[in-house]
Short mmCIF file of N, CA and C and ligand atoms in Angstrom, two decimals:
data_model
loop_
_atom_site.label_atom_id
_atom_site.label_comp_id
_atom_site.label_asym_id
_atom_site.label_seq_id
_atom_site.Cartn_x
_atom_site.Cartn_y
_atom_site.Cartn_z
N UNK K 1419 94.43 136.74 125.94
CA UNK K 1419 93.83 136.45 127.24
C UNK K 1419 94.45 137.33 128.32
N UNK K 1420 93.61 137.86 129.20
CA UNK K 1420 94.20 138.70 130.23
C UNK K 1420 94.41 137.92 131.53
N UNK K 1421 95.35 138.36 132.29
CA UNK K 1421 95.63 137.70 133.56
C UNK K 1421 94.66 138.24 134.60
N UNK K 1422 94.04 137.35 135.35
CA UNK K 1422 93.07 137.86 136.30
C UNK K 1422 93.25 137.40 137.73
N UNK K 1423 93.66 136.16 137.92
CA UNK K 1423 93.72 135.65 139.28
C UNK K 1423 95.12 135.80 139.84
N UNK K 1424 95.27 136.61 140.86
CA UNK K 1424 96.58 136.79 141.47
C UNK K 1424 97.52 137.43 140.49
N UNK K 1425 98.81 137.41 140.81
CA UNK K 1425 99.74 138.12 139.95
C UNK K 1425 99.87 137.48 138.58
N UNK K 1426 99.75 136.17 138.49
CA UNK K 1426 100.01 135.59 137.18
C UNK K 1426 99.17 134.36 136.88
N UNK K 1427 98.07 134.19 137.55
CA UNK K 1427 97.28 132.97 137.34
C UNK K 1427 96.04 133.23 136.50
N UNK K 1428 95.75 132.29 135.65
CA UNK K 1428 94.58 132.38 134.79
C UNK K 1428 93.41 131.64 135.45
N UNK K 1429 92.32 132.34 135.66
CA UNK K 1429 91.14 131.70 136.25
C UNK K 1429 90.60 130.65 135.29
N UNK K 1430 90.55 129.42 135.78
CA UNK K 1430 90.23 128.29 134.90
C UNK K 1430 89.07 127.48 135.46
N UNK K 1431 88.24 126.96 134.55
CA UNK K 1431 87.20 126.03 134.95
C UNK K 1431 87.40 124.75 134.15
N UNK K 1432 87.25 123.61 134.80
CA UNK K 1432 87.41 122.33 134.09
C UNK K 1432 86.04 121.66 133.99
N UNK K 1433 85.69 121.20 132.79
CA UNK K 1433 84.40 120.54 132.54
C UNK K 1433 84.64 119.04 132.41
N UNK K 1434 83.90 118.25 133.18
CA UNK K 1434 84.06 116.79 133.11
C UNK K 1434 82.70 116.10 133.02
N UNK K 1435 82.75 114.82 132.62
CA UNK K 1435 81.53 114.00 132.66
C UNK K 1435 81.75 112.68 133.38
N UNK K 1436 83.00 112.28 133.57
CA UNK K 1436 83.22 110.92 134.08
C UNK K 1436 84.34 110.79 135.08
N UNK K 1437 85.28 109.91 134.76
CA UNK K 1437 86.33 109.49 135.70
C UNK K 1437 87.18 110.63 136.23
N UNK K 1438 87.57 111.52 135.34
CA UNK K 1438 88.30 112.70 135.79
C UNK K 1438 89.78 112.52 136.04
N UNK K 1439 90.41 111.56 135.35
CA UNK K 1439 91.86 111.43 135.56
C UNK K 1439 92.59 112.66 135.01
N UNK K 1440 92.08 113.22 133.92
CA UNK K 1440 92.70 114.46 133.42
C UNK K 1440 92.47 115.62 134.39
N UNK K 1441 91.28 115.67 134.98
CA UNK K 1441 91.02 116.70 135.98
C UNK K 1441 92.00 116.56 137.14
N UNK K 1442 92.15 115.34 137.64
CA UNK K 1442 93.05 115.10 138.77
C UNK K 1442 94.46 115.61 138.43
N UNK K 1443 94.85 115.31 137.20
CA UNK K 1443 96.17 115.71 136.75
C UNK K 1443 96.29 117.23 136.59
N UNK K 1444 95.22 117.86 136.11
CA UNK K 1444 95.25 119.33 135.96
C UNK K 1444 95.26 120.01 137.32
N UNK K 1445 94.58 119.40 138.29
CA UNK K 1445 94.60 119.98 139.65
C UNK K 1445 96.03 119.94 140.17
N UNK K 1446 96.68 118.78 140.00
CA UNK K 1446 98.06 118.62 140.46
C UNK K 1446 98.95 119.69 139.80
N UNK K 1447 98.75 119.86 138.50
CA UNK K 1447 99.52 120.85 137.74
C UNK K 1447 99.25 122.27 138.26
N UNK K 1448 97.97 122.55 138.54
CA UNK K 1448 97.61 123.92 138.96
C UNK K 1448 98.21 124.26 140.33
N UNK K 1449 98.51 123.23 141.12
CA UNK K 1449 99.03 123.49 142.46
C UNK K 1449 100.54 123.77 142.47
N UNK K 1450 101.16 123.58 141.31
CA UNK K 1450 102.59 123.89 141.23
C UNK K 1450 102.77 125.40 141.25
N UNK K 1451 103.82 125.82 141.92
CA UNK K 1451 104.06 127.25 142.07
C UNK K 1451 104.06 127.99 140.74
N UNK K 1452 104.73 127.38 139.75
CA UNK K 1452 104.89 128.09 138.48
C UNK K 1452 103.75 127.84 137.50
N UNK K 1453 102.73 127.13 137.93
CA UNK K 1453 101.63 126.84 137.02
C UNK K 1453 100.92 128.14 136.63
N UNK K 1454 100.55 128.28 135.35
CA UNK K 1454 99.86 129.52 134.95
C UNK K 1454 98.38 129.54 135.33
N UNK K 1455 97.83 128.43 135.80
CA UNK K 1455 96.37 128.39 136.02
C UNK K 1455 95.97 128.24 137.49
N UNK K 1456 94.79 128.76 137.76
CA UNK K 1456 94.15 128.54 139.06
C UNK K 1456 92.77 127.95 138.75
N UNK K 1457 92.50 126.75 139.23
CA UNK K 1457 91.20 126.14 138.92
C UNK K 1457 90.17 126.64 139.92
N UNK K 1458 89.22 127.40 139.39
CA UNK K 1458 88.20 128.03 140.26
C UNK K 1458 86.97 127.15 140.42
N UNK K 1459 86.69 126.32 139.39
CA UNK K 1459 85.48 125.49 139.48
C UNK K 1459 85.60 124.27 138.58
N UNK K 1460 84.79 123.28 138.93
CA UNK K 1460 84.66 122.09 138.08
C UNK K 1460 83.18 121.96 137.75
N UNK K 1461 82.89 121.90 136.46
CA UNK K 1461 81.50 121.83 136.00
C UNK K 1461 81.26 120.43 135.44
N UNK K 1462 80.11 119.86 135.75
CA UNK K 1462 79.78 118.57 135.17
C UNK K 1462 78.32 118.51 134.79
N UNK K 1463 78.03 117.75 133.74
CA UNK K 1463 76.64 117.49 133.35
C UNK K 1463 76.11 116.29 134.11
N UNK K 1464 77.00 115.63 134.87
CA UNK K 1464 76.66 114.35 135.48
C UNK K 1464 76.99 114.40 136.98
N UNK K 1465 75.95 114.36 137.80
CA UNK K 1465 76.24 114.50 139.24
C UNK K 1465 76.90 113.24 139.83
N UNK K 1466 76.98 112.19 139.01
CA UNK K 1466 77.65 110.97 139.48
C UNK K 1466 79.07 110.87 138.93
N UNK K 1467 79.52 111.89 138.25
CA UNK K 1467 80.88 111.82 137.68
C UNK K 1467 81.89 111.59 138.81
N UNK K 1468 82.66 110.53 138.64
CA UNK K 1468 83.65 110.18 139.67
C UNK K 1468 84.63 111.31 139.94
N UNK K 1469 84.96 112.01 138.87
CA UNK K 1469 85.95 113.08 138.97
C UNK K 1469 85.58 114.18 139.95
N UNK K 1470 84.29 114.32 140.26
CA UNK K 1470 83.87 115.38 141.18
C UNK K 1470 84.54 115.21 142.54
N UNK K 1471 84.89 113.98 142.89
CA UNK K 1471 85.53 113.75 144.20
C UNK K 1471 86.91 114.43 144.26
N UNK K 1472 87.59 114.47 143.12
CA UNK K 1472 88.91 115.14 143.11
C UNK K 1472 88.76 116.63 143.40
N UNK K 1473 87.69 117.22 142.83
CA UNK K 1473 87.44 118.64 143.08
C UNK K 1473 87.17 118.84 144.56
N UNK K 1474 86.29 118.00 145.10
CA UNK K 1474 85.90 118.16 146.51
C UNK K 1474 87.10 118.01 147.43
N UNK K 1475 87.92 117.00 147.15
CA UNK K 1475 89.12 116.77 147.97
C UNK K 1475 90.02 117.99 147.99
N UNK K 1476 90.03 118.71 146.88
CA UNK K 1476 90.91 119.87 146.76
C UNK K 1476 90.19 121.19 147.02
N UNK K 1477 88.98 121.08 147.57
CA UNK K 1477 88.18 122.26 147.92
C UNK K 1477 87.93 123.19 146.74
N UNK K 1478 87.74 122.58 145.60
CA UNK K 1478 87.37 123.36 144.40
C UNK K 1478 85.86 123.23 144.26
N UNK K 1479 85.18 124.34 144.03
CA UNK K 1479 83.72 124.24 143.99
C UNK K 1479 83.26 123.52 142.71
N UNK K 1480 82.14 122.83 142.86
CA UNK K 1480 81.62 122.07 141.72
C UNK K 1480 80.21 122.56 141.41
N UNK K 1481 79.83 122.42 140.18
CA UNK K 1481 78.48 122.82 139.77
C UNK K 1481 77.98 121.81 138.74
N UNK K 1482 76.74 121.39 138.92
CA UNK K 1482 76.15 120.45 137.96
C UNK K 1482 75.20 121.23 137.06
N UNK K 1483 75.42 121.11 135.76
CA UNK K 1483 74.49 121.68 134.78
C UNK K 1483 74.09 120.59 133.82
N UNK K 1484 72.83 120.55 133.45
CA UNK K 1484 72.38 119.43 132.63
C UNK K 1484 72.76 119.55 131.15
N UNK K 1485 73.05 120.74 130.68
CA UNK K 1485 73.38 120.96 129.27
C UNK K 1485 72.35 120.25 128.37
N UNK K 1486 71.08 120.46 128.71
CA UNK K 1486 70.01 119.79 127.96
C UNK K 1486 69.84 120.43 126.59
N UNK K 1487 69.17 119.68 125.70
CA UNK K 1487 68.86 120.23 124.38
C UNK K 1487 68.21 121.59 124.51
N UNK K 1488 68.63 122.51 123.67
CA UNK K 1488 68.04 123.83 123.74
C UNK K 1488 68.85 124.76 124.63
N UNK K 1489 69.70 124.18 125.44
CA UNK K 1489 70.61 124.95 126.27
C UNK K 1489 69.89 126.05 127.04
N UNK K 1490 68.71 125.73 127.58
CA UNK K 1490 67.95 126.80 128.23
C UNK K 1490 68.59 127.28 129.53
N UNK K 1491 69.52 126.49 130.06
CA UNK K 1491 70.18 127.00 131.27
C UNK K 1491 71.57 127.55 130.96
N UNK K 1492 71.85 127.71 129.67
CA UNK K 1492 73.18 128.12 129.27
C UNK K 1492 73.59 129.48 129.83
N UNK K 1493 72.62 130.39 129.88
CA UNK K 1493 72.97 131.71 130.39
C UNK K 1493 73.39 131.66 131.85
N UNK K 1494 72.80 130.70 132.58
CA UNK K 1494 73.20 130.52 133.98
C UNK K 1494 74.66 130.09 134.06
N UNK K 1495 75.04 129.20 133.18
CA UNK K 1495 76.42 128.71 133.19
C UNK K 1495 77.37 129.85 132.86
N UNK K 1496 76.99 130.60 131.84
CA UNK K 1496 77.85 131.70 131.40
C UNK K 1496 78.02 132.71 132.54
N UNK K 1497 76.90 133.02 133.19
CA UNK K 1497 76.95 133.97 134.32
C UNK K 1497 77.86 133.44 135.42
N UNK K 1498 77.69 132.15 135.72
CA UNK K 1498 78.47 131.50 136.77
C UNK K 1498 79.97 131.62 136.47
N UNK K 1499 80.32 131.38 135.23
CA UNK K 1499 81.74 131.42 134.86
C UNK K 1499 82.27 132.86 134.84
N UNK K 1500 81.45 133.77 134.35
CA UNK K 1500 81.88 135.17 134.25
C UNK K 1500 82.08 135.78 135.64
N UNK K 1501 81.29 135.30 136.59
CA UNK K 1501 81.40 135.80 137.96
C UNK K 1501 82.81 135.55 138.52
N UNK K 1502 83.39 134.44 138.12
CA UNK K 1502 84.75 134.10 138.57
C UNK K 1502 85.81 134.59 137.59
N UNK K 1503 85.41 135.41 136.63
CA UNK K 1503 86.34 135.87 135.59
C UNK K 1503 87.08 134.72 134.93
N UNK K 1504 86.33 133.67 134.62
CA UNK K 1504 86.96 132.51 133.99
C UNK K 1504 87.49 132.90 132.61
N UNK K 1505 88.76 132.62 132.43
CA UNK K 1505 89.42 133.03 131.21
C UNK K 1505 89.96 131.85 130.41
N UNK K 1506 89.79 130.66 130.99
CA UNK K 1506 90.20 129.44 130.31
C UNK K 1506 89.28 128.31 130.76
N UNK K 1507 88.74 127.58 129.77
CA UNK K 1507 87.90 126.41 130.08
C UNK K 1507 88.61 125.19 129.51
N UNK K 1508 88.85 124.21 130.38
CA UNK K 1508 89.50 122.97 129.92
C UNK K 1508 88.48 121.85 129.93
N UNK K 1509 88.13 121.37 128.75
CA UNK K 1509 87.24 120.21 128.68
C UNK K 1509 88.11 118.98 128.91
N UNK K 1510 87.67 118.12 129.81
CA UNK K 1510 88.46 116.94 130.16
C UNK K 1510 87.53 115.75 130.32
N UNK K 1511 87.26 115.10 129.18
CA UNK K 1511 86.30 114.00 129.23
C UNK K 1511 84.89 114.52 129.39
N UNK K 1512 84.62 115.67 128.79
CA UNK K 1512 83.29 116.28 128.86
C UNK K 1512 82.50 115.81 127.64
N UNK K 1513 81.37 115.13 127.90
CA UNK K 1513 80.70 114.40 126.82
C UNK K 1513 79.54 115.16 126.16
N UNK K 1514 79.38 116.44 126.49
CA UNK K 1514 78.31 117.21 125.86
C UNK K 1514 78.91 118.15 124.82
N UNK K 1515 78.09 118.47 123.83
CA UNK K 1515 78.57 119.42 122.82
C UNK K 1515 78.11 120.82 123.21
N UNK K 1516 79.04 121.73 123.27
CA UNK K 1516 78.70 123.10 123.68
C UNK K 1516 78.06 123.84 122.50
N UNK K 1517 77.15 124.72 122.81
CA UNK K 1517 76.45 125.44 121.73
C UNK K 1517 77.38 126.49 121.10
N UNK K 1518 76.99 126.90 119.90
CA UNK K 1518 77.77 127.93 119.19
C UNK K 1518 77.84 129.21 120.02
N UNK K 1519 76.70 129.53 120.63
CA UNK K 1519 76.61 130.74 121.44
C UNK K 1519 77.61 130.68 122.60
N UNK K 1520 77.67 129.54 123.25
CA UNK K 1520 78.58 129.37 124.38
C UNK K 1520 80.03 129.53 123.91
N UNK K 1521 80.33 128.88 122.82
CA UNK K 1521 81.71 128.91 122.31
C UNK K 1521 82.10 130.34 121.92
N UNK K 1522 81.12 131.06 121.37
CA UNK K 1522 81.37 132.45 120.98
C UNK K 1522 81.73 133.30 122.21
N UNK K 1523 81.03 133.02 123.29
CA UNK K 1523 81.26 133.79 124.51
C UNK K 1523 82.67 133.57 125.07
N UNK K 1524 83.25 132.43 124.78
CA UNK K 1524 84.59 132.12 125.29
C UNK K 1524 85.54 131.81 124.12
N UNK K 1525 85.39 132.56 123.08
CA UNK K 1525 86.17 132.28 121.86
C UNK K 1525 87.68 132.25 122.14
N UNK K 1526 88.33 131.18 121.69
CA UNK K 1526 89.78 131.07 121.87
C UNK K 1526 90.20 130.75 123.29
N UNK K 1527 89.22 130.45 124.14
CA UNK K 1527 89.55 130.20 125.54
C UNK K 1527 89.10 128.83 126.01
N UNK K 1528 88.66 127.99 125.06
CA UNK K 1528 88.21 126.65 125.44
C UNK K 1528 89.16 125.63 124.80
N UNK K 1529 89.70 124.75 125.64
CA UNK K 1529 90.58 123.69 125.16
C UNK K 1529 89.91 122.34 125.37
N UNK K 1530 90.30 121.37 124.55
CA UNK K 1530 89.82 120.00 124.74
C UNK K 1530 90.98 119.04 124.56
N UNK K 1531 90.87 117.89 125.25
CA UNK K 1531 91.82 116.81 125.01
C UNK K 1531 91.07 115.67 124.35
N UNK K 1532 91.65 115.17 123.26
CA UNK K 1532 90.96 114.13 122.49
C UNK K 1532 91.88 112.93 122.31
N UNK K 1533 91.35 111.70 122.49
CA UNK K 1533 92.23 110.53 122.44
C UNK K 1533 92.46 109.96 121.04
N UNK K 1534 92.94 110.80 120.13
CA UNK K 1534 93.39 110.32 118.81
C UNK K 1534 94.31 111.38 118.25
N UNK K 1535 94.93 111.03 117.13
CA UNK K 1535 95.75 112.02 116.43
C UNK K 1535 94.83 112.75 115.46
N UNK K 1536 94.17 113.79 115.93
CA UNK K 1536 93.26 114.54 115.06
C UNK K 1536 94.06 115.06 113.85
N UNK K 1537 93.48 115.16 112.66
CA UNK K 1537 92.04 115.07 112.38
C UNK K 1537 91.51 113.63 112.25
N UNK K 1538 92.35 112.64 112.53
CA UNK K 1538 91.85 111.26 112.48
C UNK K 1538 90.95 110.98 113.67
N UNK K 1539 89.89 110.26 113.44
CA UNK K 1539 89.00 109.76 114.50
C UNK K 1539 88.43 110.83 115.42
N UNK K 1540 87.69 111.73 114.79
CA UNK K 1540 86.90 112.66 115.61
C UNK K 1540 85.78 111.85 116.25
N UNK K 1541 85.22 112.34 117.33
CA UNK K 1541 84.08 111.66 117.95
C UNK K 1541 84.50 110.53 118.87
N UNK K 1542 83.64 109.51 118.95
CA UNK K 1542 83.80 108.46 119.99
C UNK K 1542 84.55 107.22 119.48
N UNK K 1543 84.82 106.31 120.40
CA UNK K 1543 85.44 105.00 120.12
C UNK K 1543 86.72 105.09 119.31
N UNK K 1544 87.54 106.03 119.63
CA UNK K 1544 88.74 106.29 118.84
C UNK K 1544 89.72 105.10 118.85
N UNK K 1545 89.88 104.47 120.03
CA UNK K 1545 90.88 103.40 120.13
C UNK K 1545 90.45 102.18 119.31
N UNK K 1546 89.18 101.87 119.42
CA UNK K 1546 88.66 100.75 118.66
C UNK K 1546 88.82 100.98 117.15
N UNK K 1547 88.54 102.21 116.73
CA UNK K 1547 88.64 102.52 115.29
C UNK K 1547 90.08 102.44 114.81
N UNK K 1548 91.02 102.91 115.63
CA UNK K 1548 92.44 102.86 115.24
C UNK K 1548 92.89 101.40 115.12
N UNK K 1549 92.41 100.55 116.04
CA UNK K 1549 92.80 99.13 116.00
C UNK K 1549 92.15 98.44 114.79
N UNK K 1550 90.89 98.72 114.56
CA UNK K 1550 90.21 98.11 113.41
C UNK K 1550 90.87 98.46 112.10
N UNK K 1551 91.38 99.67 112.03
CA UNK K 1551 92.04 100.11 110.78
C UNK K 1551 93.49 99.67 110.71
N UNK K 1552 93.92 98.91 111.71
CA UNK K 1552 95.29 98.40 111.76
C UNK K 1552 96.33 99.51 111.65
N UNK K 1553 96.06 100.62 112.28
CA UNK K 1553 97.02 101.72 112.32
C UNK K 1553 98.25 101.31 113.11
N UNK K 1554 99.38 101.88 112.78
CA UNK K 1554 100.60 101.60 113.55
C UNK K 1554 100.73 102.52 114.74
N UNK K 1555 100.07 103.67 114.64
CA UNK K 1555 100.14 104.66 115.72
C UNK K 1555 98.77 105.22 116.00
N UNK K 1556 98.56 105.58 117.25
CA UNK K 1556 97.45 106.47 117.56
C UNK K 1556 98.04 107.57 118.44
N UNK K 1557 97.25 108.15 119.34
CA UNK K 1557 97.82 109.19 120.18
C UNK K 1557 96.76 110.08 120.76
N UNK K 1558 97.17 111.29 121.11
CA UNK K 1558 96.21 112.23 121.70
C UNK K 1558 96.53 113.65 121.23
N UNK K 1559 95.52 114.49 121.37
CA UNK K 1559 95.61 115.86 120.84
C UNK K 1559 94.99 116.85 121.81
N UNK K 1560 95.66 117.95 122.05
CA UNK K 1560 95.03 119.09 122.74
C UNK K 1560 94.73 120.14 121.68
N UNK K 1561 93.50 120.60 121.65
CA UNK K 1561 93.12 121.57 120.61
C UNK K 1561 92.16 122.61 121.16
N UNK K 1562 92.09 123.73 120.45
CA UNK K 1562 91.07 124.73 120.78
C UNK K 1562 89.72 124.19 120.33
N UNK K 1563 88.67 124.62 121.01
CA UNK K 1563 87.32 124.18 120.65
C UNK K 1563 86.68 125.24 119.77
N UNK K 1564 86.19 124.80 118.62
CA UNK K 1564 85.37 125.69 117.81
C UNK K 1564 84.01 125.02 117.63
N UNK K 1565 83.18 125.57 116.74
CA UNK K 1565 81.80 125.05 116.70
C UNK K 1565 81.69 123.71 115.96
N UNK K 1566 82.77 123.23 115.35
CA UNK K 1566 82.72 121.92 114.70
C UNK K 1566 83.42 120.88 115.59
N UNK K 1567 82.83 119.72 115.73
CA UNK K 1567 83.31 118.70 116.66
C UNK K 1567 84.78 118.31 116.41
N UNK K 1568 85.59 118.45 117.44
CA UNK K 1568 87.00 118.02 117.42
C UNK K 1568 87.77 118.59 116.22
N UNK K 1569 87.45 119.82 115.85
CA UNK K 1569 88.04 120.39 114.64
C UNK K 1569 88.81 121.69 114.86
N UNK K 1570 88.91 122.15 116.08
CA UNK K 1570 89.60 123.42 116.31
C UNK K 1570 91.11 123.28 116.15
N UNK K 1571 91.77 124.40 116.17
CA UNK K 1571 93.22 124.45 115.93
C UNK K 1571 93.98 123.56 116.93
N UNK K 1572 94.88 122.78 116.39
CA UNK K 1572 95.65 121.85 117.24
C UNK K 1572 96.78 122.59 117.94
N UNK K 1573 96.91 122.33 119.24
CA UNK K 1573 97.99 122.95 120.02
C UNK K 1573 99.15 121.97 120.19
N UNK K 1574 98.83 120.74 120.54
CA UNK K 1574 99.89 119.76 120.80
C UNK K 1574 99.35 118.35 120.60
N UNK K 1575 100.21 117.47 120.06
CA UNK K 1575 99.83 116.08 119.88
C UNK K 1575 100.94 115.17 120.36
N UNK K 1576 100.60 113.95 120.74
CA UNK K 1576 101.62 112.96 121.08
C UNK K 1576 101.24 111.63 120.43
N UNK K 1577 102.21 111.07 119.71
CA UNK K 1577 101.99 109.78 119.06
C UNK K 1577 102.19 108.65 120.05
N UNK K 1578 101.42 107.60 119.92
CA UNK K 1578 101.60 106.41 120.77
C UNK K 1578 101.58 105.18 119.86
N UNK K 1579 102.57 104.31 120.02
CA UNK K 1579 102.69 103.12 119.16
C UNK K 1579 101.56 102.14 119.46
N UNK K 1580 101.05 101.52 118.41
CA UNK K 1580 100.06 100.46 118.59
C UNK K 1580 100.77 99.12 118.42
N UNK K 1581 100.54 98.21 119.36
CA UNK K 1581 101.17 96.89 119.29
C UNK K 1581 100.20 95.84 118.74
N UNK K 1582 100.77 94.74 118.28
CA UNK K 1582 99.98 93.67 117.65
C UNK K 1582 98.87 93.14 118.57
N UNK K 1583 99.21 92.97 119.85
CA UNK K 1583 98.23 92.37 120.77
C UNK K 1583 97.41 93.42 121.52
N UNK K 1584 97.36 94.64 120.99
CA UNK K 1584 96.63 95.71 121.69
C UNK K 1584 95.12 95.47 121.74
N UNK K 1585 94.52 95.96 122.80
CA UNK K 1585 93.06 96.00 122.89
C UNK K 1585 92.71 97.47 123.11
N UNK K 1586 91.46 97.86 122.88
CA UNK K 1586 91.09 99.26 123.14
C UNK K 1586 91.45 99.68 124.57
N UNK K 1587 91.27 98.77 125.52
CA UNK K 1587 91.54 99.13 126.93
C UNK K 1587 93.04 99.38 127.16
N UNK K 1588 93.87 98.50 126.57
CA UNK K 1588 95.32 98.66 126.76
C UNK K 1588 95.80 99.96 126.12
N UNK K 1589 95.30 100.19 124.91
CA UNK K 1589 95.72 101.39 124.17
C UNK K 1589 95.24 102.65 124.90
N UNK K 1590 94.02 102.58 125.39
CA UNK K 1590 93.46 103.72 126.13
C UNK K 1590 94.34 104.09 127.30
N UNK K 1591 94.79 103.06 128.02
CA UNK K 1591 95.61 103.28 129.21
C UNK K 1591 96.93 103.97 128.83
N UNK K 1592 97.55 103.49 127.76
CA UNK K 1592 98.84 104.10 127.37
C UNK K 1592 98.64 105.52 126.85
N UNK K 1593 97.54 105.74 126.14
CA UNK K 1593 97.29 107.08 125.61
C UNK K 1593 96.95 108.05 126.75
N UNK K 1594 96.18 107.57 127.70
CA UNK K 1594 95.80 108.42 128.84
C UNK K 1594 97.05 108.95 129.56
N UNK K 1595 98.04 108.09 129.69
CA UNK K 1595 99.29 108.48 130.33
C UNK K 1595 99.91 109.68 129.60
N UNK K 1596 99.84 109.64 128.27
CA UNK K 1596 100.38 110.74 127.46
C UNK K 1596 99.48 111.97 127.54
N UNK K 1597 98.17 111.75 127.65
CA UNK K 1597 97.25 112.89 127.80
C UNK K 1597 97.64 113.72 129.02
N UNK K 1598 98.00 112.98 130.08
CA UNK K 1598 98.35 113.66 131.33
C UNK K 1598 99.64 114.47 131.19
N UNK K 1599 100.44 114.12 130.22
CA UNK K 1599 101.67 114.91 129.99
C UNK K 1599 101.38 116.11 129.08
N UNK K 1600 100.62 115.86 128.01
CA UNK K 1600 100.49 116.96 127.03
C UNK K 1600 99.48 118.04 127.42
N UNK K 1601 98.49 117.71 128.27
CA UNK K 1601 97.50 118.76 128.58
C UNK K 1601 98.17 119.93 129.32
N UNK K 1602 98.90 119.65 130.41
CA UNK K 1602 99.59 120.77 131.07
C UNK K 1602 100.60 121.46 130.14
N UNK K 1603 101.30 120.66 129.34
CA UNK K 1603 102.29 121.24 128.42
C UNK K 1603 101.63 122.23 127.46
N UNK K 1604 100.47 121.83 126.93
CA UNK K 1604 99.75 122.69 125.98
C UNK K 1604 99.31 123.98 126.67
N UNK K 1605 98.87 123.86 127.91
CA UNK K 1605 98.43 125.06 128.65
C UNK K 1605 99.61 126.01 128.82
N UNK K 1606 100.77 125.44 129.10
CA UNK K 1606 101.95 126.30 129.27
C UNK K 1606 102.34 127.01 127.98
N UNK K 1607 101.95 126.40 126.85
CA UNK K 1607 102.31 127.00 125.55
C UNK K 1607 101.42 128.16 125.17
N UNK K 1608 100.27 128.30 125.85
CA UNK K 1608 99.32 129.36 125.45
C UNK K 1608 99.91 130.74 125.71
N UNK K 1609 99.54 131.65 124.86
CA UNK K 1609 99.98 133.04 125.03
C UNK K 1609 98.91 133.77 125.83
N UNK K 1610 99.12 133.89 127.10
CA UNK K 1610 98.10 134.55 127.92
C UNK K 1610 98.26 136.06 127.89
C1 GRF B 2597 90.12 110.98 127.81
O1 GRF B 2597 90.58 109.92 127.03
C2 GRF B 2597 89.97 112.23 126.97
O2 GRF B 2597 90.87 112.31 125.93
C3 GRF B 2597 88.56 112.05 126.40
O3 GRF B 2597 87.83 111.47 127.45
C4 GRF B 2597 88.70 110.74 128.32
C5 GRF B 2597 88.48 111.27 129.68
O4 GRF B 2597 89.20 110.58 130.67
N1 GRF B 2597 88.05 113.32 125.92
P1 GRF B 2597 89.24 111.13 132.15
O5 GRF B 2597 87.80 111.32 132.61
O6 GRF B 2597 90.00 112.40 132.17
O7 GRF B 2597 89.91 110.04 132.93
#
């Protein structure tokens, strides 16, 4: 990856669909002097995504793309990102599947955070599935995105203990706390 923004910052775009606690945390991280990233834009498929308010508060531009079947507006998104020399895309609670073509255009430059210890529990409802299986641990994973769902190379994981009286909501909350720690850490580990 080449350095493009300022002397040492990587032009980054964050993709969200919902609450945006990871986005909020990545913004905080990006504002640190030594942070390797500069967040240039926040993209969402959902114009009601709560997380968009964090972007607005921090004067980061936002763009809504529908990511509809067929990806007919995909070239617009690619153009939009290339215009800002985006060199890193962080998916943070982004609920759409990116096309192979899109992933190819940003090969090795798209990261995702997933709320399980991959390769366990790819896809949705991870906390519920971990509880149903009576696992002792769950956790979270930062990984590169490839064309197979939640299957790209793992960068960093954090284990989280599951307790007897856990509910999906309780477990989610504890895992989210760890997500906020490992996402910036994983970004710092990248070889730019
Ligand atoms: C997180 O649990 C993340 O791992 C998953 O979606 C959730 C997004 O949460 N991909 P938030 O919108 O960042 O609060």
